[in-house]
Amino acid sequence: MAATPGFETRAVHAGASPDPTTGARQTPIFQTTSYVFDDVDHAASLFNLQTFGYIYSRLTNPTVAVLEERVAALEGGRGGTATASGHAAQILALFPLMEPGADFVAATKLYGGSITQFGRTFKKFDWRCTFADFDDPEAVRKAIGPKTKAVFCESLANPGGVVHDLQRIAEIAHGAGIPLIVDNTMATPYLMQPIAHGADLVVHSTTKFLSGHGHAVGGMVVDSGKFDWTKSGKFPTLSEPEPAYHGLKFAETFGDLAFTVHGHAVGLRDLGACQSPMNAFLTLAGIETLALRMDRHCANALAVAQFLEKHPAVSWVSYAGLPSSKYAALAKRYLPKGAGAVFTFGVKGGYEAGVRLVESVQLLSHLANIGDTRSLVIHPASTTHRQLTPEQLKAAGAGPDVVRISVGIETVADIIADLDQALAKSVKKAA
Amino acid sequence: MLGAARRIQGAWRSESEHASPRGARFPTRAGRDATGAGTPMDHASYSDEYLRAILQRVKCFAMVGASTDWNKPSYFAMKYLQKKGYRVIPVNPKAAEAGEEILGERAYPDLKSVPGRFDMVDVFRNSAAAGPITDEAIALAPEKGIGVVWMQLGVSNPEAAARAEAAGLQVVMNRCPKIEYGRLFGELSWGGFNSGIISSKRRPVRRPVAGGNDA
């Protein structure tokens, strides 16, 4: 076997060797809250982070640990922290970096739920978010101030087939002494590995393509292990003594493991947003077929996008895999295996036509998720992005005529036929 | 946790018990078993086989810079490795002067004061200090049976490494033996880390008591 096994091999095997006790080949679901200590000294060593082992499933769990290693291996990271959801992953990723009064710079083109979490809910922690147009890397540079702790964007932005120049943005972040955090949910590590392009932390909603079957909510934070948390003095949580661990300094003690150790020992311990072993098991099973599914997702998405682009009831299609996309060149560079399976298009007839389309589909499911084996469709302005102001809707690529589709792995002709009949209905009633 | 097995090990054993016979199990040229004879060692990227072979052959080593402070990395690296069955002899001049023990082992002021033979020197000091420590290890290698100089995570001294390799010693730089042991034998994965290990083989069940090599 090669020194670094291939992606598909890692997707099936990483983190999961046969169970030592039983020989079970599939990863067991360790449905337990806690783990016995050998004796008091063993317990003390575990609580002091001085040895490897399990204490309590809010911090670590053997099934969840397999998922963490699996996703870290696929992303080319040093380690990972699994969380209850993608939103929890975003909090866990920022928690060691932020402090009251600090800010981070995020892209305007993000999943609507992230815009709300960053722009509104984080204000309760006095974490401030500055939104910038990441299509213009200079705008990112200008948005970084003295209290900025991180730069955040999506590798393939939800909802609209947007690809940023990650390498330039990583250079800008590193020039300011701060890490780049990339949400890789929509691309998955099969299509793109942000760490290879300079990202320091990668976050996921594993709910989407990783679990892949619409059956398990979860999230992940992956640390590259490459960022030096001690250099700038901006990250005292990791570089300075931690009173709750007898003055231990995470960066000094754990080196490139520090971020992930902190993610469990402090992040999950105190924020509590751990992933359940059952969800980790389902997500692991999903990841085993990630490469196969993503190839079909992308092929179907391209065919659907080409169909929509020619359809008279469709005014525009924003899919980075189409030559007409303004992101086509970036997609070719960053996503050579495919531009993902989630994109947006505009219906003639605006808000009303969009609503009628999503209510007319018969095979596609009208729901608020992406990355399922099933094809899914939603009208963001009336659902996922409805918390946003009209200006934010426009900036996020979720205007009134926008429909978002997550193309599944059904027979592509059936997906196209269903869209065709639903588009016919949207036009008729609009007229 | 330092139970009966550890206390027995705490007493001095005969030379042949706590060190590998010199020359018998260590290759005579650095990295031969992993990279082939005559190939220079790539210190940026050690193969799993190279590190695993060292960790499996070494039975007893001196830890230069072992701390008496229970919350310092050197202390708990020593504690962890003792529990995996290694004999670890602390080298710490201050502790030696005060006649102190660390984790049941008497501390010595320098490598030459350590009685008997030992397989490896683990350098828990800075990169500059690693130079003279390596030279001392090279000088003592024939007498003490030292086959490996291991510099801790963050510690790197390529010139010293070249001298050690020219003298027939194996060298590891910028790695922690605790982390590498955990990575190669399954435990690092428990914390969600990417071990880089893919295997369809069933691992032995961990033995719950101290003193055993539970890899």
PDB file of N, CA and C in Angstrom, chain A residues 215-300:
ATOM      1  N   HIS A 215     -30.101  11.333   7.057  1.00  0.00           N
ATOM      2  CA  HIS A 215     -30.532  10.562   8.234  1.00  0.00           C
ATOM      3  C   HIS A 215     -29.808  10.911   9.533  1.00  0.00           C
ATOM      4  N   ALA A 216     -28.834  11.791   9.503  1.00  0.00           N
ATOM      5  CA  ALA A 216     -28.093  12.058  10.742  1.00  0.00           C
ATOM      6  C   ALA A 216     -27.567  13.493  10.750  1.00  0.00           C
ATOM      7  N   VAL A 217     -27.978  14.264  11.748  1.00  0.00           N
ATOM      8  CA  VAL A 217     -27.466  15.628  11.911  1.00  0.00           C
ATOM      9  C   VAL A 217     -26.115  15.552  12.627  1.00  0.00           C
ATOM     10  N   GLY A 218     -25.142  16.319  12.154  1.00  0.00           N
ATOM     11  CA  GLY A 218     -23.840  16.325  12.821  1.00  0.00           C
ATOM     12  C   GLY A 218     -22.919  17.366  12.221  1.00  0.00           C
ATOM     13  N   GLY A 219     -21.796  17.590  12.878  1.00  0.00           N
ATOM     14  CA  GLY A 219     -20.807  18.544  12.387  1.00  0.00           C
ATOM     15  C   GLY A 219     -19.403  18.073  12.721  1.00  0.00           C
ATOM     16  N   MET A 220     -18.431  18.735  12.121  1.00  0.00           N
ATOM     17  CA  MET A 220     -17.018  18.407  12.359  1.00  0.00           C
ATOM     18  C   MET A 220     -16.171  19.670  12.283  1.00  0.00           C
ATOM     19  N   VAL A 221     -15.157  19.736  13.127  1.00  0.00           N
ATOM     20  CA  VAL A 221     -14.085  20.722  12.976  1.00  0.00           C
ATOM     21  C   VAL A 221     -12.815  19.926  12.712  1.00  0.00           C
ATOM     22  N   VAL A 222     -12.101  20.248  11.640  1.00  0.00           N
ATOM     23  CA  VAL A 222     -10.823  19.592  11.369  1.00  0.00           C
ATOM     24  C   VAL A 222      -9.717  20.636  11.476  1.00  0.00           C
ATOM     25  N   ASP A 223      -8.674  20.295  12.218  1.00  0.00           N
ATOM     26  CA  ASP A 223      -7.528  21.198  12.350  1.00  0.00           C
ATOM     27  C   ASP A 223      -6.384  20.697  11.473  1.00  0.00           C
ATOM     28  N   SER A 224      -5.790  21.606  10.715  1.00  0.00           N
ATOM     29  CA  SER A 224      -4.660  21.224   9.856  1.00  0.00           C
ATOM     30  C   SER A 224      -3.424  20.898  10.682  1.00  0.00           C
ATOM     31  N   GLY A 225      -3.351  21.449  11.885  1.00  0.00           N
ATOM     32  CA  GLY A 225      -2.145  21.299  12.706  1.00  0.00           C
ATOM     33  C   GLY A 225      -1.014  22.208  12.271  1.00  0.00           C
ATOM     34  N   LYS A 226      -1.291  23.076  11.300  1.00  0.00           N
ATOM     35  CA  LYS A 226      -0.207  23.887  10.716  1.00  0.00           C
ATOM     36  C   LYS A 226      -0.115  25.305  11.266  1.00  0.00           C
ATOM     37  N   PHE A 227      -1.188  25.798  11.883  1.00  0.00           N
ATOM     38  CA  PHE A 227      -1.153  27.196  12.320  1.00  0.00           C
ATOM     39  C   PHE A 227      -0.404  27.311  13.651  1.00  0.00           C
ATOM     40  N   ASP A 228       0.485  28.296  13.742  1.00  0.00           N
ATOM     41  CA  ASP A 228       1.245  28.522  14.979  1.00  0.00           C
ATOM     42  C   ASP A 228       0.450  29.458  15.887  1.00  0.00           C
ATOM     43  N   TRP A 229      -0.171  28.887  16.920  1.00  0.00           N
ATOM     44  CA  TRP A 229      -1.046  29.674  17.799  1.00  0.00           C
ATOM     45  C   TRP A 229      -0.268  30.566  18.752  1.00  0.00           C
ATOM     46  N   THR A 230       1.046  30.383  18.834  1.00  0.00           N
ATOM     47  CA  THR A 230       1.829  31.144  19.814  1.00  0.00           C
ATOM     48  C   THR A 230       2.467  32.400  19.208  1.00  0.00           C
ATOM     49  N   LYS A 231       2.524  32.470  17.873  1.00  0.00           N
ATOM     50  CA  LYS A 231       3.364  33.466  17.213  1.00  0.00           C
ATOM     51  C   LYS A 231       2.897  34.907  17.413  1.00  0.00           C
ATOM     52  N   SER A 232       1.587  35.155  17.280  1.00  0.00           N
ATOM     53  CA  SER A 232       1.100  36.532  17.231  1.00  0.00           C
ATOM     54  C   SER A 232       0.651  37.071  18.583  1.00  0.00           C
ATOM     55  N   GLY A 233       0.446  36.187  19.562  1.00  0.00           N
ATOM     56  CA  GLY A 233      -0.121  36.634  20.831  1.00  0.00           C
ATOM     57  C   GLY A 233      -1.618  36.896  20.766  1.00  0.00           C
ATOM     58  N   LYS A 234      -2.236  36.597  19.611  1.00  0.00           N
ATOM     59  CA  LYS A 234      -3.665  36.857  19.434  1.00  0.00           C
ATOM     60  C   LYS A 234      -4.547  35.742  19.987  1.00  0.00           C
ATOM     61  N   PHE A 235      -3.930  34.607  20.356  1.00  0.00           N
ATOM     62  CA  PHE A 235      -4.736  33.442  20.725  1.00  0.00           C
ATOM     63  C   PHE A 235      -4.353  32.888  22.104  1.00  0.00           C
ATOM     64  N   PRO A 236      -4.573  33.721  23.146  1.00  0.00           N
ATOM     65  CA  PRO A 236      -4.138  33.311  24.488  1.00  0.00           C
ATOM     66  C   PRO A 236      -4.801  32.028  24.989  1.00  0.00           C
ATOM     67  N   THR A 237      -6.001  31.723  24.501  1.00  0.00           N
ATOM     68  CA  THR A 237      -6.657  30.493  24.945  1.00  0.00           C
ATOM     69  C   THR A 237      -5.774  29.281  24.668  1.00  0.00           C
ATOM     70  N   LEU A 238      -5.056  29.330  23.568  1.00  0.00           N
ATOM     71  CA  LEU A 238      -4.213  28.198  23.194  1.00  0.00           C
ATOM     72  C   LEU A 238      -2.761  28.371  23.619  1.00  0.00           C
ATOM     73  N   SER A 239      -2.318  29.628  23.764  1.00  0.00           N
ATOM     74  CA  SER A 239      -0.889  29.846  24.036  1.00  0.00           C
ATOM     75  C   SER A 239      -0.582  30.129  25.504  1.00  0.00           C
ATOM     76  N   GLU A 240      -1.605  30.555  26.268  1.00  0.00           N
ATOM     77  CA  GLU A 240      -1.347  30.937  27.668  1.00  0.00           C
ATOM     78  C   GLU A 240      -1.856  29.849  28.630  1.00  0.00           C
ATOM     79  N   PRO A 241      -1.420  29.905  29.908  1.00  0.00           N
ATOM     80  CA  PRO A 241      -1.827  28.860  30.856  1.00  0.00           C
ATOM     81  C   PRO A 241      -3.347  28.768  31.032  1.00  0.00           C
ATOM     82  N   GLU A 242      -3.864  27.540  31.081  1.00  0.00           N
ATOM     83  CA  GLU A 242      -5.290  27.295  31.261  1.00  0.00           C
ATOM     84  C   GLU A 242      -5.543  26.925  32.732  1.00  0.00           C
ATOM     85  N   PRO A 243      -6.202  27.824  33.477  1.00  0.00           N
ATOM     86  CA  PRO A 243      -6.377  27.571  34.916  1.00  0.00           C
ATOM     87  C   PRO A 243      -7.116  26.271  35.224  1.00  0.00           C
ATOM     88  N   ALA A 244      -8.084  25.899  34.368  1.00  0.00           N
ATOM     89  CA  ALA A 244      -8.861  24.691  34.648  1.00  0.00           C
ATOM     90  C   ALA A 244      -8.027  23.417  34.489  1.00  0.00           C
ATOM     91  N   TYR A 245      -6.835  23.539  33.891  1.00  0.00           N
ATOM     92  CA  TYR A 245      -5.935  22.391  33.776  1.00  0.00           C
ATOM     93  C   TYR A 245      -4.591  22.702  34.433  1.00  0.00           C
ATOM     94  N   HIS A 246      -4.642  23.283  35.613  1.00  0.00           N
ATOM     95  CA  HIS A 246      -3.455  23.529  36.428  1.00  0.00           C
ATOM     96  C   HIS A 246      -2.376  24.305  35.682  1.00  0.00           C
ATOM     97  N   GLY A 247      -2.809  25.287  34.896  1.00  0.00           N
ATOM     98  CA  GLY A 247      -1.837  26.150  34.228  1.00  0.00           C
ATOM     99  C   GLY A 247      -1.191  25.550  32.996  1.00  0.00           C
ATOM    100  N   LEU A 248      -1.774  24.463  32.487  1.00  0.00           N
ATOM    101  CA  LEU A 248      -1.241  23.834  31.270  1.00  0.00           C
ATOM    102  C   LEU A 248      -1.403  24.784  30.080  1.00  0.00           C
ATOM    103  N   LYS A 249      -0.355  24.858  29.243  1.00  0.00           N
ATOM    104  CA  LYS A 249      -0.444  25.651  28.008  1.00  0.00           C
ATOM    105  C   LYS A 249      -0.680  24.676  26.856  1.00  0.00           C
ATOM    106  N   PHE A 250      -1.826  24.794  26.197  1.00  0.00           N
ATOM    107  CA  PHE A 250      -2.193  23.810  25.179  1.00  0.00           C
ATOM    108  C   PHE A 250      -1.180  23.750  24.032  1.00  0.00           C
ATOM    109  N   ALA A 251      -0.812  24.926  23.503  1.00  0.00           N
ATOM    110  CA  ALA A 251       0.075  24.929  22.330  1.00  0.00           C
ATOM    111  C   ALA A 251       1.448  24.353  22.686  1.00  0.00           C
ATOM    112  N   GLU A 252       1.954  24.721  23.871  1.00  0.00           N
ATOM    113  CA  GLU A 252       3.279  24.238  24.271  1.00  0.00           C
ATOM    114  C   GLU A 252       3.259  22.738  24.556  1.00  0.00           C
ATOM    115  N   THR A 253       2.198  22.299  25.232  1.00  0.00           N
ATOM    116  CA  THR A 253       2.149  20.902  25.670  1.00  0.00           C
ATOM    117  C   THR A 253       1.805  19.950  24.533  1.00  0.00           C
ATOM    118  N   PHE A 254       0.877  20.363  23.664  1.00  0.00           N
ATOM    119  CA  PHE A 254       0.367  19.418  22.662  1.00  0.00           C
ATOM    120  C   PHE A 254       0.822  19.726  21.236  1.00  0.00           C
ATOM    121  N   GLY A 255       1.573  20.800  21.038  1.00  0.00           N
ATOM    122  CA  GLY A 255       2.091  21.082  19.696  1.00  0.00           C
ATOM    123  C   GLY A 255       0.969  21.135  18.671  1.00  0.00           C
ATOM    124  N   ASP A 256       1.144  20.366  17.606  1.00  0.00           N
ATOM    125  CA  ASP A 256       0.143  20.439  16.528  1.00  0.00           C
ATOM    126  C   ASP A 256      -1.138  19.668  16.859  1.00  0.00           C
ATOM    127  N   LEU A 257      -1.208  19.081  18.037  1.00  0.00           N
ATOM    128  CA  LEU A 257      -2.453  18.448  18.479  1.00  0.00           C
ATOM    129  C   LEU A 257      -3.304  19.411  19.300  1.00  0.00           C
ATOM    130  N   ALA A 258      -2.760  20.610  19.595  1.00  0.00           N
ATOM    131  CA  ALA A 258      -3.359  21.488  20.608  1.00  0.00           C
ATOM    132  C   ALA A 258      -4.803  21.862  20.310  1.00  0.00           C
ATOM    133  N   PHE A 259      -5.084  22.236  19.077  1.00  0.00           N
ATOM    134  CA  PHE A 259      -6.427  22.728  18.777  1.00  0.00           C
ATOM    135  C   PHE A 259      -7.475  21.627  19.002  1.00  0.00           C
ATOM    136  N   THR A 260      -7.140  20.425  18.582  1.00  0.00           N
ATOM    137  CA  THR A 260      -8.097  19.322  18.709  1.00  0.00           C
ATOM    138  C   THR A 260      -8.224  18.851  20.158  1.00  0.00           C
ATOM    139  N   VAL A 261      -7.109  18.838  20.893  1.00  0.00           N
ATOM    140  CA  VAL A 261      -7.206  18.491  22.317  1.00  0.00           C
ATOM    141  C   VAL A 261      -8.093  19.512  23.024  1.00  0.00           C
ATOM    142  N   HIS A 262      -7.867  20.791  22.727  1.00  0.00           N
ATOM    143  CA  HIS A 262      -8.677  21.844  23.339  1.00  0.00           C
ATOM    144  C   HIS A 262     -10.156  21.699  22.933  1.00  0.00           C
ATOM    145  N   GLY A 263     -10.384  21.338  21.679  1.00  0.00           N
ATOM    146  CA  GLY A 263     -11.754  21.182  21.193  1.00  0.00           C
ATOM    147  C   GLY A 263     -12.563  20.183  22.008  1.00  0.00           C
ATOM    148  N   HIS A 264     -11.894  19.122  22.466  1.00  0.00           N
ATOM    149  CA  HIS A 264     -12.571  18.121  23.295  1.00  0.00           C
ATOM    150  C   HIS A 264     -12.539  18.518  24.769  1.00  0.00           C
ATOM    151  N   ALA A 265     -11.326  18.858  25.241  1.00  0.00           N
ATOM    152  CA  ALA A 265     -11.111  19.015  26.681  1.00  0.00           C
ATOM    153  C   ALA A 265     -11.753  20.278  27.244  1.00  0.00           C
ATOM    154  N   VAL A 266     -11.920  21.284  26.403  1.00  0.00           N
ATOM    155  CA  VAL A 266     -12.573  22.516  26.865  1.00  0.00           C
ATOM    156  C   VAL A 266     -13.837  22.770  26.039  1.00  0.00           C
ATOM    157  N   GLY A 267     -13.719  22.729  24.705  1.00  0.00           N
ATOM    158  CA  GLY A 267     -14.851  23.045  23.834  1.00  0.00           C
ATOM    159  C   GLY A 267     -16.051  22.149  24.099  1.00  0.00           C
ATOM    160  N   LEU A 268     -15.891  20.858  23.912  1.00  0.00           N
ATOM    161  CA  LEU A 268     -17.017  19.949  24.124  1.00  0.00           C
ATOM    162  C   LEU A 268     -17.347  19.815  25.604  1.00  0.00           C
ATOM    163  N   ARG A 269     -16.325  19.866  26.449  1.00  0.00           N
ATOM    164  CA  ARG A 269     -16.583  19.749  27.885  1.00  0.00           C
ATOM    165  C   ARG A 269     -17.528  20.852  28.347  1.00  0.00           C
ATOM    166  N   ASP A 270     -17.299  22.084  27.900  1.00  0.00           N
ATOM    167  CA  ASP A 270     -18.040  23.214  28.464  1.00  0.00           C
ATOM    168  C   ASP A 270     -19.173  23.719  27.580  1.00  0.00           C
ATOM    169  N   LEU A 271     -19.091  23.511  26.285  1.00  0.00           N
ATOM    170  CA  LEU A 271     -20.197  23.912  25.417  1.00  0.00           C
ATOM    171  C   LEU A 271     -21.167  22.754  25.193  1.00  0.00           C
ATOM    172  N   GLY A 272     -20.656  21.533  25.344  1.00  0.00           N
ATOM    173  CA  GLY A 272     -21.538  20.370  25.429  1.00  0.00           C
ATOM    174  C   GLY A 272     -22.134  19.861  24.141  1.00  0.00           C
ATOM    175  N   ALA A 273     -21.738  20.429  23.000  1.00  0.00           N
ATOM    176  CA  ALA A 273     -22.408  20.092  21.739  1.00  0.00           C
ATOM    177  C   ALA A 273     -21.769  18.881  21.073  1.00  0.00           C
ATOM    178  N   CYS A 274     -21.782  17.744  21.791  1.00  0.00           N
ATOM    179  CA  CYS A 274     -21.133  16.546  21.259  1.00  0.00           C
ATOM    180  C   CYS A 274     -22.044  15.826  20.274  1.00  0.00           C
ATOM    181  N   GLN A 275     -21.427  14.983  19.440  1.00  0.00           N
ATOM    182  CA  GLN A 275     -22.210  14.184  18.509  1.00  0.00           C
ATOM    183  C   GLN A 275     -22.563  12.842  19.165  1.00  0.00           C
ATOM    184  N   SER A 276     -23.727  12.312  18.828  1.00  0.00           N
ATOM    185  CA  SER A 276     -24.121  11.024  19.395  1.00  0.00           C
ATOM    186  C   SER A 276     -23.419   9.899  18.647  1.00  0.00           C
ATOM    187  N   PRO A 277     -23.134   8.781  19.339  1.00  0.00           N
ATOM    188  CA  PRO A 277     -22.499   7.645  18.673  1.00  0.00           C
ATOM    189  C   PRO A 277     -23.345   7.098  17.525  1.00  0.00           C
ATOM    190  N   MET A 278     -24.661   7.121  17.676  1.00  0.00           N
ATOM    191  CA  MET A 278     -25.530   6.610  16.603  1.00  0.00           C
ATOM    192  C   MET A 278     -25.375   7.457  15.340  1.00  0.00           C
ATOM    193  N   ASN A 279     -25.374   8.775  15.502  1.00  0.00           N
ATOM    194  CA  ASN A 279     -25.197   9.641  14.338  1.00  0.00           C
ATOM    195  C   ASN A 279     -23.810   9.482  13.728  1.00  0.00           C
ATOM    196  N   ALA A 280     -22.811   9.285  14.578  1.00  0.00           N
ATOM    197  CA  ALA A 280     -21.448   9.070  14.064  1.00  0.00           C
ATOM    198  C   ALA A 280     -21.405   7.785  13.244  1.00  0.00           C
ATOM    199  N   PHE A 281     -22.073   6.740  13.728  1.00  0.00           N
ATOM    200  CA  PHE A 281     -22.106   5.462  13.005  1.00  0.00           C
ATOM    201  C   PHE A 281     -22.763   5.635  11.635  1.00  0.00           C
ATOM    202  N   LEU A 282     -23.911   6.305  11.602  1.00  0.00           N
ATOM    203  CA  LEU A 282     -24.615   6.506  10.330  1.00  0.00           C
ATOM    204  C   LEU A 282     -23.770   7.343   9.374  1.00  0.00           C
ATOM    205  N   THR A 283     -23.089   8.335   9.920  1.00  0.00           N
ATOM    206  CA  THR A 283     -22.268   9.211   9.081  1.00  0.00           C
ATOM    207  C   THR A 283     -21.067   8.439   8.528  1.00  0.00           C
ATOM    208  N   LEU A 284     -20.477   7.583   9.362  1.00  0.00           N
ATOM    209  CA  LEU A 284     -19.365   6.750   8.890  1.00  0.00           C
ATOM    210  C   LEU A 284     -19.813   5.856   7.737  1.00  0.00           C
ATOM    211  N   ALA A 285     -20.988   5.260   7.876  1.00  0.00           N
ATOM    212  CA  ALA A 285     -21.495   4.387   6.803  1.00  0.00           C
ATOM    213  C   ALA A 285     -21.690   5.199   5.531  1.00  0.00           C
ATOM    214  N   GLY A 286     -22.180   6.420   5.681  1.00  0.00           N
ATOM    215  CA  GLY A 286     -22.350   7.276   4.519  1.00  0.00           C
ATOM    216  C   GLY A 286     -21.029   7.597   3.852  1.00  0.00           C
ATOM    217  N   ILE A 287     -20.018   7.927   4.652  1.00  0.00           N
ATOM    218  CA  ILE A 287     -18.724   8.349   4.100  1.00  0.00           C
ATOM    219  C   ILE A 287     -18.076   7.231   3.275  1.00  0.00           C
ATOM    220  N   GLU A 288     -18.378   5.981   3.622  1.00  0.00           N
ATOM    221  CA  GLU A 288     -17.759   4.867   2.875  1.00  0.00           C
ATOM    222  C   GLU A 288     -18.032   4.984   1.367  1.00  0.00           C
ATOM    223  N   THR A 289     -19.178   5.532   0.994  1.00  0.00           N
ATOM    224  CA  THR A 289     -19.539   5.642  -0.434  1.00  0.00           C
ATOM    225  C   THR A 289     -19.456   7.081  -0.950  1.00  0.00           C
ATOM    226  N   LEU A 290     -18.772   7.938  -0.209  1.00  0.00           N
ATOM    227  CA  LEU A 290     -18.748   9.365  -0.576  1.00  0.00           C
ATOM    228  C   LEU A 290     -18.275   9.585  -2.015  1.00  0.00           C
ATOM    229  N   ALA A 291     -17.177   8.932  -2.395  1.00  0.00           N
ATOM    230  CA  ALA A 291     -16.613   9.169  -3.727  1.00  0.00           C
ATOM    231  C   ALA A 291     -17.605   8.753  -4.816  1.00  0.00           C
ATOM    232  N   LEU A 292     -18.222   7.604  -4.642  1.00  0.00           N
ATOM    233  CA  LEU A 292     -19.194   7.121  -5.642  1.00  0.00           C
ATOM    234  C   LEU A 292     -20.378   8.072  -5.736  1.00  0.00           C
ATOM    235  N   ARG A 293     -20.876   8.466  -4.589  1.00  0.00           N
ATOM    236  CA  ARG A 293     -22.051   9.354  -4.591  1.00  0.00           C
ATOM    237  C   ARG A 293     -21.721  10.717  -5.192  1.00  0.00           C
ATOM    238  N   MET A 294     -20.566  11.262  -4.825  1.00  0.00           N
ATOM    239  CA  MET A 294     -20.248  12.611  -5.323  1.00  0.00           C
ATOM    240  C   MET A 294     -20.079  12.614  -6.836  1.00  0.00           C
ATOM    241  N   ASP A 295     -19.487  11.564  -7.378  1.00  0.00           N
ATOM    242  CA  ASP A 295     -19.365  11.489  -8.842  1.00  0.00           C
ATOM    243  C   ASP A 295     -20.750  11.541  -9.497  1.00  0.00           C
ATOM    244  N   ARG A 296     -21.709  10.772  -8.951  1.00  0.00           N
ATOM    245  CA  ARG A 296     -23.046  10.741  -9.546  1.00  0.00           C
ATOM    246  C   ARG A 296     -23.799  12.050  -9.274  1.00  0.00           C
ATOM    247  N   HIS A 297     -23.652  12.561  -8.032  1.00  0.00           N
ATOM    248  CA  HIS A 297     -24.274  13.857  -7.707  1.00  0.00           C
ATOM    249  C   HIS A 297     -23.825  14.923  -8.715  1.00  0.00           C
ATOM    250  N   CYS A 298     -22.516  14.975  -8.957  1.00  0.00           N
ATOM    251  CA  CYS A 298     -21.978  16.022  -9.838  1.00  0.00           C
ATOM    252  C   CYS A 298     -22.420  15.818 -11.286  1.00  0.00           C
ATOM    253  N   ALA A 299     -22.417  14.579 -11.745  1.00  0.00           N
ATOM    254  CA  ALA A 299     -22.827  14.308 -13.128  1.00  0.00           C
ATOM    255  C   ALA A 299     -24.297  14.682 -13.318  1.00  0.00           C
ATOM    256  N   ASN A 300     -25.136  14.280 -12.362  1.00  0.00           N
ATOM    257  CA  ASN A 300     -26.561  14.622 -12.453  1.00  0.00           C
ATOM    258  C   ASN A 300     -26.765  16.138 -12.374  1.00  0.00           C
TER     259      ASN A 300
END
